[in-house]
PDB file of C-alpha atoms in Angstrom:
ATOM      1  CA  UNK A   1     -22.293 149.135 308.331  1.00 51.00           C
ATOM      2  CA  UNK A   2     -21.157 151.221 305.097  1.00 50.00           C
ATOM      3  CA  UNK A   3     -19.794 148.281 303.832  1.00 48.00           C
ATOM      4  CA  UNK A   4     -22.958 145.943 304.270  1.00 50.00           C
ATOM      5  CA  UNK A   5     -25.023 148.687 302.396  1.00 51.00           C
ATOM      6  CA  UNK A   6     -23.240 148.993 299.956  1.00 52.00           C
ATOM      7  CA  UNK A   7     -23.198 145.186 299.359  1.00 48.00           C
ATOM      8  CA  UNK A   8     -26.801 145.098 299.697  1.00 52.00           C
ATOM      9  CA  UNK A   9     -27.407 147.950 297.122  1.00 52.00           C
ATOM     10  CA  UNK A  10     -24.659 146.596 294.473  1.00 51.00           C
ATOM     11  CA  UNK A  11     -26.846 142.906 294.748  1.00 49.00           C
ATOM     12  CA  UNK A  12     -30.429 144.340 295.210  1.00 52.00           C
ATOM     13  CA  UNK A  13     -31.360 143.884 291.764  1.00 50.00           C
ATOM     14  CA  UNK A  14     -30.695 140.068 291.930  1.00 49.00           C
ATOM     15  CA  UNK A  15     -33.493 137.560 291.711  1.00 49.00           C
ATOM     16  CA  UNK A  16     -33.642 135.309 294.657  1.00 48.00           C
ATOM     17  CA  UNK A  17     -31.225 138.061 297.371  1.00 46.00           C
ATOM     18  CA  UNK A  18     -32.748 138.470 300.314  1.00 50.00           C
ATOM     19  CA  UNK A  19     -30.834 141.769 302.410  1.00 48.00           C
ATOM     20  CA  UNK A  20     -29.355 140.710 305.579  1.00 48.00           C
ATOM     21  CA  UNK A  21     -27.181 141.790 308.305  1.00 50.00           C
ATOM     22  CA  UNK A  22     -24.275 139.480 306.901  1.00 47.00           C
ATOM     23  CA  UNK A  23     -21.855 139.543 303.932  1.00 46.00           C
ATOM     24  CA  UNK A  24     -18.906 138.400 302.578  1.00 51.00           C
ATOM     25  CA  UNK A  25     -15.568 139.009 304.344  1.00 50.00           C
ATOM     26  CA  UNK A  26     -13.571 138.545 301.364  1.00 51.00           C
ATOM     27  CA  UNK A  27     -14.425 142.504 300.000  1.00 52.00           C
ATOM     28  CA  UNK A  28     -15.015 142.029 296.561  1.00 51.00           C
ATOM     29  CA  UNK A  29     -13.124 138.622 296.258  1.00 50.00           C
ATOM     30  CA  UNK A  30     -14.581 135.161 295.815  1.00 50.00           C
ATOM     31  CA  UNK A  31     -14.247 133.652 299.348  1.00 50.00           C
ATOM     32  CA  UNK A  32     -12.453 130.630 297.807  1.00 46.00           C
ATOM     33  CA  UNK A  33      -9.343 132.811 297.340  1.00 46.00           C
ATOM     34  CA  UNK A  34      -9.446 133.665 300.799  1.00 43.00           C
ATOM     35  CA  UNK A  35      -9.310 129.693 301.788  1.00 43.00           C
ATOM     36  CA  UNK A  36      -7.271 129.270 298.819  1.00 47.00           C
ATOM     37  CA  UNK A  37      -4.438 132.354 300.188  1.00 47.00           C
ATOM     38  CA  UNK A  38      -4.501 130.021 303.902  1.00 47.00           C
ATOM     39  CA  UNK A  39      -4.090 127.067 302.131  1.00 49.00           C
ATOM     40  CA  UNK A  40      -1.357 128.672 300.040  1.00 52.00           C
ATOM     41  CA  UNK A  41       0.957 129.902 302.979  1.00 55.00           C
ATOM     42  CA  UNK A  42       0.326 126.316 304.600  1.00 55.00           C
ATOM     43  CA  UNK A  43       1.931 124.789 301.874  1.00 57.00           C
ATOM     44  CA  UNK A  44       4.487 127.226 301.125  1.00 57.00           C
ATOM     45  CA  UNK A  45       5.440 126.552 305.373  1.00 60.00           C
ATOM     46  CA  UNK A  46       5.302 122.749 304.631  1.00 64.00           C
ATOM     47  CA  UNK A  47       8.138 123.577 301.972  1.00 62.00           C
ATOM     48  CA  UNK A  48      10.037 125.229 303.635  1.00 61.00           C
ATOM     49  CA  UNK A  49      10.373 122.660 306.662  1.00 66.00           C
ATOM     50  CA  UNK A  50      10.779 120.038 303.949  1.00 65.00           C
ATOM     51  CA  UNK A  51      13.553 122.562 302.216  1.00 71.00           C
ATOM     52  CA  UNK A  52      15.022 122.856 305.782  1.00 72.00           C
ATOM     53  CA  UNK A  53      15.057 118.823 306.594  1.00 75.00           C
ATOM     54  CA  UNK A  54      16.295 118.220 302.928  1.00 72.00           C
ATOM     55  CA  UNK A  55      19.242 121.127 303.878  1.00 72.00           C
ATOM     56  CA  UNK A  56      19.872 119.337 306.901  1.00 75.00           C
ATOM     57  CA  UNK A  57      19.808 115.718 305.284  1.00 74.00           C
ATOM     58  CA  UNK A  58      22.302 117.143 303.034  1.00 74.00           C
ATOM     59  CA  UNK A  59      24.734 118.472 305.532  1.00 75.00           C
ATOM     60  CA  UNK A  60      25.031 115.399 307.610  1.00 75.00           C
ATOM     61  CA  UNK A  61      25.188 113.346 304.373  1.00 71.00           C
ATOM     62  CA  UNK A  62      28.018 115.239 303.802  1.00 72.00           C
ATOM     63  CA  UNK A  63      29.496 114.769 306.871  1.00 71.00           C
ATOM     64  CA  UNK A  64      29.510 111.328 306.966  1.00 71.00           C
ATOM     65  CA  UNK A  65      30.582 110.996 303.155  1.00 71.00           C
ATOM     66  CA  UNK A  66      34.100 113.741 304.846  1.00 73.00           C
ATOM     67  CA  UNK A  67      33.991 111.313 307.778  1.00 69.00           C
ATOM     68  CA  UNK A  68      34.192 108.149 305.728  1.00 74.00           C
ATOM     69  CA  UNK A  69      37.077 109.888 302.817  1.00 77.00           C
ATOM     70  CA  UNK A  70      39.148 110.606 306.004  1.00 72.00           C
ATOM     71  CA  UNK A  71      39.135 107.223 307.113  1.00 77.00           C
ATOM     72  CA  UNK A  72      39.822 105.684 304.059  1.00 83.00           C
ATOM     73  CA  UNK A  73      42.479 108.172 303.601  1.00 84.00           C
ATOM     74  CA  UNK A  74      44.156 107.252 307.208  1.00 85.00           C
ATOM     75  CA  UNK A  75      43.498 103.347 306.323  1.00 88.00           C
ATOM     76  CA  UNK A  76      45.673 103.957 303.123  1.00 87.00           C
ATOM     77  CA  UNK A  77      48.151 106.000 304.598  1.00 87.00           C
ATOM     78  CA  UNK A  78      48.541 102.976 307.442  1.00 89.00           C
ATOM     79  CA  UNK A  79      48.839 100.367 304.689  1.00 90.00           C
ATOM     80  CA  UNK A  80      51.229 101.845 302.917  1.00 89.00           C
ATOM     81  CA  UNK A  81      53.858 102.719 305.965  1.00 90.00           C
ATOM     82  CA  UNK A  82      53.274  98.983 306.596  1.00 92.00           C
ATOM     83  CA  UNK A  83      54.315  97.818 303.158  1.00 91.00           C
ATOM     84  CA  UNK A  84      57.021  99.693 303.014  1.00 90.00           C
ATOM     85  CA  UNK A  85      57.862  97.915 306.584  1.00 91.00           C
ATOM     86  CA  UNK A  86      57.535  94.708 304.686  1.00 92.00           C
ATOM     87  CA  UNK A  87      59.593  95.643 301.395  1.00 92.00           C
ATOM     88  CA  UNK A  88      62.292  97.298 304.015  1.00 92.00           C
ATOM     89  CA  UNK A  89      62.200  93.866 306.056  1.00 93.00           C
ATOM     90  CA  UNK A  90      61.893  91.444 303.299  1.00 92.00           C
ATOM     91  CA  UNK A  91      64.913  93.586 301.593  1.00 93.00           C
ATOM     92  CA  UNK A  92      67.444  93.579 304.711  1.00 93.00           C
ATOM     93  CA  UNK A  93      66.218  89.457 305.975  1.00 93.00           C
ATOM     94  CA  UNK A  94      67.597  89.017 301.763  1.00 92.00           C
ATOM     95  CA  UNK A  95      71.038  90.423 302.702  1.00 93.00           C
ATOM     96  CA  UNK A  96      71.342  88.967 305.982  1.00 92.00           C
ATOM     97  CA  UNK A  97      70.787  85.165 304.217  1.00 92.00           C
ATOM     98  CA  UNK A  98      73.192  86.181 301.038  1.00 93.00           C
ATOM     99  CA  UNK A  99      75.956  87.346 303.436  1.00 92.00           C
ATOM    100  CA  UNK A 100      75.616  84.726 306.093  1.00 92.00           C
ATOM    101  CA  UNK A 101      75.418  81.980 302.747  1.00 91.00           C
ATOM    102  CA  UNK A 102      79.283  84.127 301.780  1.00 89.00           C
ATOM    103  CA  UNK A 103      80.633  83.319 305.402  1.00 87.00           C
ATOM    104  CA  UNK A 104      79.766  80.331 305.803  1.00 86.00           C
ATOM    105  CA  UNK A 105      81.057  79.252 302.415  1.00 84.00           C
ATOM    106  CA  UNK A 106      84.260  81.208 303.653  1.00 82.00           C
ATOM    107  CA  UNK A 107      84.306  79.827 306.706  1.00 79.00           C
ATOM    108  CA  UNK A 108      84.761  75.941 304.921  1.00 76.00           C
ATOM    109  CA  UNK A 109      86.901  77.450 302.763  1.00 75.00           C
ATOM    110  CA  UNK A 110      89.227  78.606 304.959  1.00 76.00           C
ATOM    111  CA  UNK A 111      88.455  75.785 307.827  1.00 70.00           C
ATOM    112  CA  UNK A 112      89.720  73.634 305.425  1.00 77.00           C
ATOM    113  CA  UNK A 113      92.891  75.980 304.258  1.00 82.00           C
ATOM    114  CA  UNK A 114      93.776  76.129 308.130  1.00 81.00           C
ATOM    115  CA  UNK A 115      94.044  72.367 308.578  1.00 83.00           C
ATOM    116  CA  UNK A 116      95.785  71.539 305.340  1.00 85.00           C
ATOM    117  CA  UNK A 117      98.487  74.460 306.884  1.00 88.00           C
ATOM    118  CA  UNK A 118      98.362  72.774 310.206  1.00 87.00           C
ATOM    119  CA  UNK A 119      98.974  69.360 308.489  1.00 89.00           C
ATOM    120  CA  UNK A 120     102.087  70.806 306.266  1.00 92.00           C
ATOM    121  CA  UNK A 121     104.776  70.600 309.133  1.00 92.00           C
ATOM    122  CA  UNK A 122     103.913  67.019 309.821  1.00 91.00           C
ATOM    123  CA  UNK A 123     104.213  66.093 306.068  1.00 92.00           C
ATOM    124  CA  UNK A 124     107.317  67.650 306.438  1.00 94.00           C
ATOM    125  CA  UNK A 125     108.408  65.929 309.648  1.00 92.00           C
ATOM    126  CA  UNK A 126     107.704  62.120 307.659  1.00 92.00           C
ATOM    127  CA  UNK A 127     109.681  63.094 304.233  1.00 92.00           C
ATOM    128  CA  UNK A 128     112.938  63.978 306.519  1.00 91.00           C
ATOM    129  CA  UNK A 129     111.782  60.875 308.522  1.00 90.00           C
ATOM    130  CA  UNK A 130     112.021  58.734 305.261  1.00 90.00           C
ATOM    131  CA  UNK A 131     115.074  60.298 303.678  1.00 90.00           C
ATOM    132  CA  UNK A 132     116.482  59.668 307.581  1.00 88.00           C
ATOM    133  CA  UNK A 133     116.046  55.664 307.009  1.00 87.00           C
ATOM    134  CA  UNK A 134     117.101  55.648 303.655  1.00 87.00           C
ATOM    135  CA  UNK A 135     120.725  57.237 304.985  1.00 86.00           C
ATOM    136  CA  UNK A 136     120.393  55.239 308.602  1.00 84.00           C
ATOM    137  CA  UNK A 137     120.518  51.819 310.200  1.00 84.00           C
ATOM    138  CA  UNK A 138     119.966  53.392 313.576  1.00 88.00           C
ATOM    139  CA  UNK A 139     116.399  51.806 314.644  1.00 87.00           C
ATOM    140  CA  UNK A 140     116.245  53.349 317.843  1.00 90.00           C
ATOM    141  CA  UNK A 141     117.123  56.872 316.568  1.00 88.00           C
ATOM    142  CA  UNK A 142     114.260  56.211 313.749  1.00 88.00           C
ATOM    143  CA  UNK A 143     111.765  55.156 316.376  1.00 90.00           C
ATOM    144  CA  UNK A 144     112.432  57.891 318.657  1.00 90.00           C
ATOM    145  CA  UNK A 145     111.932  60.539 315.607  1.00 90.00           C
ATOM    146  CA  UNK A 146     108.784  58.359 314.361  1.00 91.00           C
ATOM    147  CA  UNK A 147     106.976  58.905 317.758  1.00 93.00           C
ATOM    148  CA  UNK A 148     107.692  62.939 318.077  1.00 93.00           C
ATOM    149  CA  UNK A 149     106.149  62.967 314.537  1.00 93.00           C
ATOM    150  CA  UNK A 150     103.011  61.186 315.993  1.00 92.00           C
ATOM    151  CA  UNK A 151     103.164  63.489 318.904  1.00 92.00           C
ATOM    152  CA  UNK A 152     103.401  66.546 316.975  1.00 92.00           C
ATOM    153  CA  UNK A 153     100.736  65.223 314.586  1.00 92.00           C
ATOM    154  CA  UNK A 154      98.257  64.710 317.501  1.00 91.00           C
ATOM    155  CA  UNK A 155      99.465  67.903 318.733  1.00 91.00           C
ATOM    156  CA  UNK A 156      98.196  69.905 315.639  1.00 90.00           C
ATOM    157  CA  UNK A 157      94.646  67.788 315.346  1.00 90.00           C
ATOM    158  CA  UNK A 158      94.194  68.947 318.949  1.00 90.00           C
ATOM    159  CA  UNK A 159      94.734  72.324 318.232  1.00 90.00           C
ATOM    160  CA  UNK A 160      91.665  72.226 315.476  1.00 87.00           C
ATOM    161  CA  UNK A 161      89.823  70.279 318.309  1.00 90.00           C
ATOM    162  CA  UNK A 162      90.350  66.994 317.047  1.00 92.00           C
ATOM    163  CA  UNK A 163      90.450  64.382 320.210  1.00 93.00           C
ATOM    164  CA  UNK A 164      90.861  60.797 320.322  1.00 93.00           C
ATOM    165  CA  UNK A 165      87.579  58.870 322.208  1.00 94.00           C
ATOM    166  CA  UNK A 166      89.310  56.508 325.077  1.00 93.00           C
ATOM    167  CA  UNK A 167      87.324  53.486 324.866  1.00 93.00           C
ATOM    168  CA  UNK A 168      89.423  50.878 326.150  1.00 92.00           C
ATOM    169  CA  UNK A 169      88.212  49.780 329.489  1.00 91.00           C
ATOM    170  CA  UNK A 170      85.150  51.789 329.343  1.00 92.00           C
ATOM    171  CA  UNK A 171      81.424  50.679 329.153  1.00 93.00           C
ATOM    172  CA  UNK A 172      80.560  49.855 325.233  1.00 93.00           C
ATOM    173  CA  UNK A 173      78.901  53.710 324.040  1.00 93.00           C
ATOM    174  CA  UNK A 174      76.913  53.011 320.985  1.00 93.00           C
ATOM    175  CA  UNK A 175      76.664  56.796 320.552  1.00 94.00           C
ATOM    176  CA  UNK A 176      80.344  57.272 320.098  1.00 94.00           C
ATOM    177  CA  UNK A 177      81.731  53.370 319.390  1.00 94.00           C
ATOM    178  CA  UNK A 178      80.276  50.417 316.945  1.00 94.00           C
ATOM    179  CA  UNK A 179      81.104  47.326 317.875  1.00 94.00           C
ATOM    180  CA  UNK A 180      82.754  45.289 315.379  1.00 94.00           C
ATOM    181  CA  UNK A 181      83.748  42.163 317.500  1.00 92.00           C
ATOM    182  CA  UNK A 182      82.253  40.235 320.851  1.00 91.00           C
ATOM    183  CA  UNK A 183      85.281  38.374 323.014  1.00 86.00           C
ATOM    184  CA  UNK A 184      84.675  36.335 326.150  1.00 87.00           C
ATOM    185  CA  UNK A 185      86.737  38.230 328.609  1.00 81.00           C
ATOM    186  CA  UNK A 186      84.769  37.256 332.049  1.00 83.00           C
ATOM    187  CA  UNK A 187      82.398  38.791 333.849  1.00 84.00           C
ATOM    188  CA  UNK A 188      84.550  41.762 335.582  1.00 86.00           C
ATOM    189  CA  UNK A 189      84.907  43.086 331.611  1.00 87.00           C
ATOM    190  CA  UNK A 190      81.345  42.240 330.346  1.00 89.00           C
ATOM    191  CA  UNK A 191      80.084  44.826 328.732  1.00 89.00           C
ATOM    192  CA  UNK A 192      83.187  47.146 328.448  1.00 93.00           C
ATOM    193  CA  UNK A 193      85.655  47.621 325.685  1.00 94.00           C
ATOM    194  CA  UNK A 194      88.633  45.613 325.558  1.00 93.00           C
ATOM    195  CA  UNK A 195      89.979  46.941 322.179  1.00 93.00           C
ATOM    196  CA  UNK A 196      89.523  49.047 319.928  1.00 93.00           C
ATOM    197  CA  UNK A 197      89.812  48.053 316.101  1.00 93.00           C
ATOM    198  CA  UNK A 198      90.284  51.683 314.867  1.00 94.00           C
ATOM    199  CA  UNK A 199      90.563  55.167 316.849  1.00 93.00           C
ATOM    200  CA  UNK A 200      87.544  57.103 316.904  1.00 95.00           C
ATOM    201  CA  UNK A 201      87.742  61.387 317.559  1.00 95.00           C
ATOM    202  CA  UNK A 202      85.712  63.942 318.165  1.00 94.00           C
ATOM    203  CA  UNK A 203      85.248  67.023 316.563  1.00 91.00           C
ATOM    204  CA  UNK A 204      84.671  69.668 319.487  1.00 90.00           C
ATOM    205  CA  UNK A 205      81.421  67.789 320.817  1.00 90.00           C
ATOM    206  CA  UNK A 206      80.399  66.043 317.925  1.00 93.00           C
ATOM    207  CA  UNK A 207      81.933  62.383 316.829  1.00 94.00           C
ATOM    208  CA  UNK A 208      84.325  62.975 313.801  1.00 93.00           C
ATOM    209  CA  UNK A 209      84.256  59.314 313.579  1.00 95.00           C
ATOM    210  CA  UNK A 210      83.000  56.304 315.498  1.00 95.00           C
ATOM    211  CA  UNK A 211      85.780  54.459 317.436  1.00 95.00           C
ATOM    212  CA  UNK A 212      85.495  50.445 315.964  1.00 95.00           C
ATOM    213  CA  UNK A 213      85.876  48.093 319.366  1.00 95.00           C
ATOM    214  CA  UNK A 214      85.636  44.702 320.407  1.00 94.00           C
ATOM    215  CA  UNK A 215      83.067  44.642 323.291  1.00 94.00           C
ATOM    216  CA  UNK A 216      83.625  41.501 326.487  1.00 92.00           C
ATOM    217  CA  UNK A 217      80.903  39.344 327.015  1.00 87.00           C
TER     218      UNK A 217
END
């Protein structure tokens, strides 16, 4: 009540006031400030939720940015440890095809040495043979040492697993034999080998060369 007196005194002398029971509730302030101090504390709430979503927005931004840099950092680290897998691989598959390219060119190398040694005792055997006839009239003594040097000669090709191919009789083998020559030898040797032009051999499993026969018809 004091306060609507004294409202209605300060006013009285206005032209158009009429006293009443009501009056402003904004004591002494224009009543837009009093809209104007809800409005305010709206907004400065709205702000502050839009501060705290923004904050937020932020953190989980930076998150996922930690998130993806670690997994780009694992992806590297994996890519890496695999190319050094690769250089290591690539590296020892190079050594392995240089050394095995050295033994096998040592390996004909000393195939080859081993064979011409084998051979060497037979080449022997023949020049004693020869001198032998040169001093000698004694054919039968000449053969006799002629056939032990064929016999040791076939003696040292088997040992490097060099084996005649026995043809003769046998059914014509155009995968070991070519046939050079076609005889009429009857029907109970059609087909089969009844000489052979030149020896063939094998090499372990593999033909060294191809025996040349005549083939019956």
């Amino acid at each position: 009540m004091e306060k609507e007196k004294t409202y209605n005194e300060a006013i009285a002398g206005d032209e158009g006031f009429n006293e009443g029971e009501g009056y402003p509730s904004c004591e002494g302030q224009p009543c837009a400030n009093v809209a104007d101090e809800s409005g305010g504390q709206s907004d400065i709430m709205t702000e502050d939720a839009d501060s705290a979503q923004f904050a937020e927005a932020e953190k989980q931004a930076a998150e996922e940015n930690t998130a993806e840099t670690d997994g780009a950092e694992t992806l590297r680290a994996e890519i890496d440890q695999w190319k050094d897998k690769f250089l290591r691989l690539q590296a020892e598959f190079d050594n392995y095809r240089k050394r095995t390219l050295k033994e096998k060119m040592e390996l004909v190398q000393t195939g080859g040495r081993d064979v011409l040694l084998a051979m060497l005792p037979v080449h022997d055997d023949i020049a004693r043979a020869v001198t032998a006839m040169e001093k000698s009239d004694d054919v039968e003594a000449l053969r006799s040492g002629v056939v032990l040097i064929a016999q040791k000669f076939t003696e040292a090709l088997r040992q490097k697993s060099v084996t005649a191919i026995e043809v003769i009789g046998k059914e014509f083998d155009p995968e070991t034999s070519e046939a050079v020559a076609r005889f009429a030898a009857g029907d109970e040797m059609k087909g089969l080998v009844v000489d052979a032009v030149q020896t063939g051999y094998m090499l372990g499993d593999k033909v060294l060369r191809f025996a040349k026969v005549v083939v019956g018809e």
